[in-house]
Short mmCIF file of N, CA and C in Angstrom, two decimals:
data_model
loop_
_atom_site.label_atom_id
_atom_site.label_comp_id
_atom_site.label_asym_id
_atom_site.label_seq_id
_atom_site.Cartn_x
_atom_site.Cartn_y
_atom_site.Cartn_z
N MET A 1 -0.09 -10.44 -11.63
CA MET A 1 0.12 -9.50 -12.68
C MET A 1 -1.03 -8.40 -12.52
N LEU A 2 -0.57 -7.19 -12.54
CA LEU A 2 -1.50 -6.16 -12.43
C LEU A 2 -1.88 -5.54 -13.84
N VAL A 3 -3.12 -5.55 -14.14
CA VAL A 3 -3.56 -5.02 -15.45
C VAL A 3 -4.43 -3.70 -15.31
N ARG A 4 -3.95 -2.67 -15.99
CA ARG A 4 -4.69 -1.45 -16.06
C ARG A 4 -5.51 -1.36 -17.36
N LEU A 5 -6.76 -1.31 -17.29
CA LEU A 5 -7.58 -1.30 -18.54
C LEU A 5 -7.70 0.11 -19.19
N ALA A 6 -7.78 0.06 -20.46
CA ALA A 6 -7.87 1.39 -21.18
C ALA A 6 -9.22 1.91 -20.96
N GLU A 7 -9.32 3.13 -21.22
CA GLU A 7 -10.57 3.87 -21.15
C GLU A 7 -11.69 3.21 -21.95
N GLY A 8 -12.81 2.88 -21.40
CA GLY A 8 -13.95 2.41 -22.16
C GLY A 8 -13.99 0.89 -22.12
N GLU A 9 -12.88 0.23 -21.93
CA GLU A 9 -12.86 -1.24 -21.84
C GLU A 9 -13.55 -1.83 -20.53
N SER A 10 -14.28 -2.77 -20.74
CA SER A 10 -15.11 -3.23 -19.48
C SER A 10 -14.18 -4.22 -18.82
N ALA A 11 -14.34 -4.14 -17.40
CA ALA A 11 -13.54 -5.03 -16.59
C ALA A 11 -14.20 -6.42 -16.59
N SER A 12 -15.53 -6.51 -16.78
CA SER A 12 -16.18 -7.74 -16.77
C SER A 12 -15.80 -8.50 -18.06
N SER A 13 -15.70 -7.87 -19.14
CA SER A 13 -15.31 -8.53 -20.39
C SER A 13 -13.86 -9.11 -20.30
N PHE A 14 -13.01 -8.28 -19.67
CA PHE A 14 -11.59 -8.76 -19.50
C PHE A 14 -11.63 -9.90 -18.67
N THR A 15 -12.32 -9.92 -17.61
CA THR A 15 -12.23 -10.96 -16.65
C THR A 15 -12.84 -12.22 -17.16
N ASN A 16 -13.85 -12.03 -18.08
CA ASN A 16 -14.44 -13.27 -18.81
C ASN A 16 -13.36 -13.83 -19.75
N ARG A 17 -12.71 -13.03 -20.53
CA ARG A 17 -11.67 -13.61 -21.49
C ARG A 17 -10.57 -14.31 -20.82
N VAL A 18 -10.15 -13.80 -19.53
CA VAL A 18 -9.06 -14.42 -18.71
C VAL A 18 -9.55 -15.64 -18.15
N GLU A 19 -10.78 -15.78 -17.66
CA GLU A 19 -11.30 -16.94 -16.95
C GLU A 19 -11.48 -18.01 -17.93
N THR A 20 -11.99 -17.66 -19.14
CA THR A 20 -12.43 -18.74 -20.12
C THR A 20 -11.38 -19.18 -20.99
N ASP A 21 -10.20 -18.49 -20.99
CA ASP A 21 -9.08 -18.96 -21.78
C ASP A 21 -8.28 -20.14 -20.94
N LYS A 22 -8.37 -21.28 -21.52
CA LYS A 22 -7.73 -22.47 -20.72
C LYS A 22 -6.18 -22.45 -20.82
N ARG A 23 -5.62 -21.55 -21.67
CA ARG A 23 -4.21 -21.60 -21.82
C ARG A 23 -3.62 -20.89 -20.55
N LEU A 24 -4.42 -19.88 -20.08
CA LEU A 24 -3.87 -19.08 -18.99
C LEU A 24 -4.20 -19.75 -17.64
N VAL A 25 -3.34 -19.75 -16.75
CA VAL A 25 -3.51 -20.29 -15.39
C VAL A 25 -3.69 -19.04 -14.46
N LEU A 26 -4.65 -18.15 -14.67
CA LEU A 26 -4.72 -17.03 -14.11
C LEU A 26 -6.16 -16.78 -13.36
N ARG A 27 -6.32 -16.06 -12.43
CA ARG A 27 -7.56 -15.69 -11.81
C ARG A 27 -7.73 -14.24 -11.82
N ALA A 28 -8.80 -13.71 -12.32
CA ALA A 28 -8.91 -12.23 -12.45
C ALA A 28 -9.91 -11.84 -11.28
N GLU A 29 -9.33 -10.73 -10.46
CA GLU A 29 -10.24 -10.25 -9.42
C GLU A 29 -9.74 -8.74 -9.36
N PRO A 30 -10.70 -7.91 -8.89
CA PRO A 30 -10.44 -6.48 -8.63
C PRO A 30 -9.23 -6.38 -7.67
N GLU A 31 -8.53 -5.25 -7.80
CA GLU A 31 -7.44 -4.88 -6.88
C GLU A 31 -8.02 -4.81 -5.40
N VAL A 32 -8.99 -4.22 -5.13
CA VAL A 32 -9.51 -4.05 -3.82
C VAL A 32 -9.82 -5.36 -3.16
N ALA A 33 -10.44 -6.28 -3.98
CA ALA A 33 -10.86 -7.62 -3.50
C ALA A 33 -9.55 -8.42 -3.16
N TYR A 34 -8.47 -8.26 -3.98
CA TYR A 34 -7.20 -8.97 -3.65
C TYR A 34 -6.61 -8.53 -2.47
N TYR A 35 -6.46 -7.18 -2.17
CA TYR A 35 -5.87 -6.73 -0.99
C TYR A 35 -6.78 -7.09 0.26
N THR A 36 -8.10 -7.01 0.11
CA THR A 36 -8.98 -7.49 1.20
C THR A 36 -8.71 -8.84 1.60
N SER A 37 -8.51 -9.79 0.74
CA SER A 37 -8.23 -11.35 0.94
C SER A 37 -6.79 -11.37 1.49
N GLN A 38 -5.86 -10.52 1.15
CA GLN A 38 -4.50 -10.60 1.75
C GLN A 38 -4.47 -10.07 3.12
N THR A 39 -5.35 -9.09 3.48
CA THR A 39 -5.28 -8.55 4.93
C THR A 39 -6.08 -9.42 5.88
N LYS A 40 -6.77 -10.39 5.53
CA LYS A 40 -7.57 -11.22 6.34
C LYS A 40 -6.69 -12.04 7.22
N SER A 41 -5.52 -12.31 6.77
CA SER A 41 -4.55 -13.21 7.73
C SER A 41 -4.08 -12.22 8.83
N ALA A 42 -4.11 -10.92 8.73
CA ALA A 42 -3.65 -10.05 9.75
C ALA A 42 -4.65 -9.81 10.91
N SER A 43 -5.91 -10.45 10.79
CA SER A 43 -6.80 -10.14 11.73
C SER A 43 -6.46 -10.70 13.05
N LEU A 44 -5.77 -11.87 13.18
CA LEU A 44 -5.24 -12.29 14.52
C LEU A 44 -4.35 -11.37 15.06
N PHE A 45 -3.38 -10.87 14.39
CA PHE A 45 -2.41 -9.90 14.91
C PHE A 45 -3.11 -8.60 15.32
N THR A 46 -4.08 -8.12 14.64
CA THR A 46 -4.81 -6.97 15.00
C THR A 46 -5.61 -7.22 16.39
N PHE A 47 -6.14 -8.47 16.51
CA PHE A 47 -6.85 -8.75 17.74
C PHE A 47 -5.95 -8.75 18.87
N LEU A 48 -4.76 -9.52 18.72
CA LEU A 48 -3.83 -9.59 19.72
C LEU A 48 -3.20 -8.19 20.16
N GLY A 49 -3.04 -7.35 19.17
CA GLY A 49 -2.56 -6.02 19.43
C GLY A 49 -3.42 -5.26 20.25
N ASN A 50 -4.73 -5.37 19.74
CA ASN A 50 -5.74 -4.56 20.59
C ASN A 50 -5.90 -5.08 22.06
N PHE A 51 -5.90 -6.42 22.10
CA PHE A 51 -5.89 -6.98 23.39
C PHE A 51 -4.81 -6.57 24.41
N LEU A 52 -3.70 -6.49 23.73
CA LEU A 52 -2.50 -6.05 24.55
C LEU A 52 -2.55 -4.63 24.93
N ALA A 53 -3.02 -3.85 23.97
CA ALA A 53 -3.25 -2.37 24.25
C ALA A 53 -4.14 -2.13 25.33
N VAL A 54 -5.36 -2.85 25.33
CA VAL A 54 -6.32 -2.70 26.46
C VAL A 54 -5.81 -3.08 27.65
N ALA A 55 -5.00 -4.26 27.82
CA ALA A 55 -4.52 -4.84 29.02
C ALA A 55 -3.54 -3.83 29.55
N MET A 56 -2.56 -3.31 28.69
CA MET A 56 -1.60 -2.38 29.21
C MET A 56 -2.20 -1.07 29.63
N SER A 57 -3.37 -0.67 29.01
CA SER A 57 -4.04 0.66 29.42
C SER A 57 -4.60 0.38 30.80
N ILE A 58 -5.16 -0.74 31.05
CA ILE A 58 -5.71 -0.98 32.34
C ILE A 58 -4.66 -1.03 33.40
N GLY A 59 -3.59 -1.68 33.06
CA GLY A 59 -2.42 -1.68 34.05
C GLY A 59 -1.83 -0.30 34.23
N ALA A 60 -1.85 0.58 33.27
CA ALA A 60 -1.27 1.99 33.48
C ALA A 60 -2.20 2.71 34.36
N VAL A 61 -3.56 2.51 34.31
CA VAL A 61 -4.56 3.17 35.10
C VAL A 61 -4.27 2.64 36.63
N PHE A 62 -4.15 1.43 36.74
CA PHE A 62 -3.91 0.93 38.10
C PHE A 62 -2.56 1.48 38.64
N ALA A 63 -1.58 1.58 37.84
CA ALA A 63 -0.34 2.08 38.26
C ALA A 63 -0.32 3.58 38.68
N ALA A 64 -1.13 4.33 37.96
CA ALA A 64 -1.33 5.72 38.25
C ALA A 64 -1.97 5.81 39.62
N MET A 65 -3.10 5.05 39.76
CA MET A 65 -3.93 5.06 41.03
C MET A 65 -3.03 4.71 42.24
N ASN A 66 -2.13 3.60 42.00
CA ASN A 66 -1.30 3.19 43.04
C ASN A 66 -0.32 4.43 43.50
N THR A 67 0.18 5.06 42.44
CA THR A 67 1.11 6.19 42.76
C THR A 67 0.44 7.34 43.53
N MET A 68 -0.84 7.63 42.99
CA MET A 68 -1.53 8.68 43.68
C MET A 68 -1.94 8.32 45.22
N TYR A 69 -2.43 6.96 45.31
CA TYR A 69 -2.59 6.59 46.80
C TYR A 69 -1.31 6.56 47.59
N ALA A 70 -0.15 6.21 47.06
CA ALA A 70 1.12 6.20 47.70
C ALA A 70 1.47 7.72 48.13
N SER A 71 1.15 8.53 47.16
CA SER A 71 1.48 10.01 47.47
C SER A 71 0.52 10.47 48.61
N VAL A 72 -0.65 10.20 48.57
CA VAL A 72 -1.53 10.59 49.63
C VAL A 72 -1.09 9.86 50.97
N GLY A 73 -0.76 8.66 50.86
CA GLY A 73 -0.40 7.87 52.05
C GLY A 73 0.84 8.39 52.74
N ALA A 74 1.84 8.88 51.92
CA ALA A 74 3.04 9.43 52.42
C ALA A 74 2.86 10.82 52.96
N ARG A 75 1.80 11.47 52.56
CA ARG A 75 1.56 12.91 53.13
C ARG A 75 0.49 12.98 54.06
N THR A 76 0.23 11.89 54.79
CA THR A 76 -0.86 12.08 55.84
C THR A 76 -0.60 13.13 56.84
N ARG A 77 0.63 13.37 57.28
CA ARG A 77 0.85 14.49 58.16
C ARG A 77 0.46 15.83 57.63
N GLU A 78 0.82 16.08 56.29
CA GLU A 78 0.39 17.19 55.58
C GLU A 78 -1.07 17.37 55.62
N ILE A 79 -1.70 16.35 55.26
CA ILE A 79 -3.13 16.28 55.16
C ILE A 79 -3.81 16.62 56.50
N GLY A 80 -3.28 15.95 57.49
CA GLY A 80 -3.74 16.19 58.84
C GLY A 80 -3.57 17.63 59.21
N THR A 81 -2.34 18.22 59.02
CA THR A 81 -2.08 19.64 59.35
C THR A 81 -3.11 20.60 58.65
N LEU A 82 -3.34 20.25 57.32
CA LEU A 82 -4.33 21.19 56.59
C LEU A 82 -5.78 21.03 57.18
N ARG A 83 -6.07 19.85 57.68
CA ARG A 83 -7.39 19.63 58.29
C ARG A 83 -7.51 20.44 59.54
N VAL A 84 -6.45 20.39 60.34
CA VAL A 84 -6.35 21.13 61.67
C VAL A 84 -6.55 22.56 61.42
N LEU A 85 -5.96 23.12 60.35
CA LEU A 85 -5.89 24.53 59.92
C LEU A 85 -7.34 24.94 59.46
N GLY A 86 -8.23 23.99 59.29
CA GLY A 86 -9.58 24.24 58.76
C GLY A 86 -9.92 24.06 57.43
N TYR A 87 -9.07 23.48 56.55
CA TYR A 87 -9.42 23.14 55.19
C TYR A 87 -10.34 22.06 55.19
N ARG A 88 -11.29 22.17 54.25
CA ARG A 88 -12.26 21.05 54.03
C ARG A 88 -11.68 20.01 53.23
N ARG A 89 -12.24 18.78 53.31
CA ARG A 89 -11.76 17.64 52.59
C ARG A 89 -11.75 17.89 51.15
N ARG A 90 -12.77 18.54 50.66
CA ARG A 90 -13.00 18.89 49.31
C ARG A 90 -11.95 19.73 48.73
N SER A 91 -11.44 20.65 49.51
CA SER A 91 -10.30 21.62 49.17
C SER A 91 -9.12 20.87 49.03
N ILE A 92 -8.80 19.97 50.03
CA ILE A 92 -7.56 19.22 50.08
C ILE A 92 -7.52 18.20 48.80
N LEU A 93 -8.67 17.51 48.50
CA LEU A 93 -8.81 16.64 47.36
C LEU A 93 -8.49 17.60 45.97
N PHE A 94 -9.24 18.68 45.92
CA PHE A 94 -9.00 19.45 44.79
C PHE A 94 -7.49 19.89 44.60
N GLY A 95 -6.86 20.12 45.83
CA GLY A 95 -5.39 20.51 45.69
C GLY A 95 -4.51 19.37 45.10
N PHE A 96 -4.87 18.16 45.58
CA PHE A 96 -4.21 17.00 44.94
C PHE A 96 -4.49 16.85 43.50
N ILE A 97 -5.79 17.06 42.98
CA ILE A 97 -6.21 16.82 41.74
C ILE A 97 -5.30 17.94 40.85
N ILE A 98 -5.30 19.09 41.32
CA ILE A 98 -4.50 20.26 40.64
C ILE A 98 -3.10 19.86 40.50
N GLU A 99 -2.48 19.31 41.61
CA GLU A 99 -0.93 19.00 41.56
C GLU A 99 -0.83 17.86 40.61
N GLY A 100 -1.78 16.83 40.58
CA GLY A 100 -1.57 15.64 39.58
C GLY A 100 -1.65 16.14 38.19
N ALA A 101 -2.66 17.00 37.98
CA ALA A 101 -2.81 17.60 36.51
C ALA A 101 -1.63 18.42 36.17
N PHE A 102 -1.12 19.21 37.18
CA PHE A 102 0.24 19.94 36.79
C PHE A 102 1.37 19.01 36.45
N LEU A 103 1.54 17.98 37.29
CA LEU A 103 2.60 17.14 36.96
C LEU A 103 2.36 16.37 35.64
N ALA A 104 1.08 15.96 35.29
CA ALA A 104 0.91 15.33 34.01
C ALA A 104 1.19 16.26 32.92
N LEU A 105 0.84 17.56 33.15
CA LEU A 105 1.18 18.60 31.97
C LEU A 105 2.67 18.75 31.84
N ILE A 106 3.44 18.74 32.85
CA ILE A 106 4.85 18.81 32.81
C ILE A 106 5.42 17.51 32.14
N GLY A 107 4.99 16.47 32.50
CA GLY A 107 5.32 15.18 31.90
C GLY A 107 5.13 15.07 30.42
N ARG A 108 3.87 15.61 29.99
CA ARG A 108 3.45 15.64 28.65
C ARG A 108 4.51 16.54 27.88
N ARG A 109 4.95 17.62 28.43
CA ARG A 109 5.74 18.62 27.60
C ARG A 109 7.16 17.91 27.50
N VAL A 110 7.52 17.28 28.58
CA VAL A 110 8.86 16.53 28.53
C VAL A 110 8.80 15.55 27.44
N ARG A 111 7.77 14.61 27.43
CA ARG A 111 7.74 13.63 26.56
C ARG A 111 7.58 14.09 25.10
N LEU A 112 6.77 15.23 24.90
CA LEU A 112 6.57 15.83 23.60
C LEU A 112 8.02 16.23 23.11
N ARG A 113 8.68 17.04 23.84
CA ARG A 113 10.08 17.55 23.46
C ARG A 113 10.94 16.49 23.13
N GLY A 114 11.05 15.40 23.95
CA GLY A 114 11.82 14.28 23.77
C GLY A 114 11.51 13.53 22.42
N GLY A 115 10.18 13.29 22.21
CA GLY A 115 9.68 12.72 20.91
C GLY A 115 10.08 13.51 19.67
N LEU A 116 10.00 14.90 19.81
CA LEU A 116 10.40 15.62 18.68
C LEU A 116 11.79 15.51 18.44
N GLY A 117 12.61 15.52 19.47
CA GLY A 117 14.08 15.57 19.42
C GLY A 117 14.52 14.27 18.85
N ALA A 118 13.82 13.13 19.31
CA ALA A 118 14.20 11.88 18.66
C ALA A 118 13.88 11.78 17.25
N ALA A 119 12.68 12.30 16.84
CA ALA A 119 12.13 12.34 15.37
C ALA A 119 13.18 13.21 14.58
N SER A 120 13.63 14.24 15.06
CA SER A 120 14.61 15.09 14.25
C SER A 120 15.84 14.29 14.07
N VAL A 121 16.37 13.56 15.09
CA VAL A 121 17.63 12.83 14.93
C VAL A 121 17.46 11.60 13.97
N PHE A 122 16.41 11.05 13.97
CA PHE A 122 16.08 9.81 13.11
C PHE A 122 15.70 10.13 11.70
N ARG A 123 15.09 11.33 11.58
CA ARG A 123 14.51 11.85 10.29
C ARG A 123 15.82 11.92 9.29
N ASP A 124 16.87 12.52 9.74
CA ASP A 124 17.99 12.77 8.86
C ASP A 124 18.87 11.59 8.57
#
């Protein structure tokens, strides 16, 4: 039961009346304390969710690294040609980084538009 006290009435005096009355089988506690005790059971799910998020993030980083290594491995002829033409290793690496960033930017825009489109469909 939720009780909202009138202006000027003390919460401690109301709690005392409820706790000392033997006819009532009630326990008086502030709303914040009640919700705090209710959310303690969710700490296991919070821990598991955070653990899974970290594990999946690490997996995503390794997947991205594997994709970039495969991209470089598949383009060894192109890299060799650039080296023969006089490009430094740093310039070639910078080109790969710019290309990866550009592809990430395009992917971000596609995901954002897809998410906004899905949100507008499900909102109505």
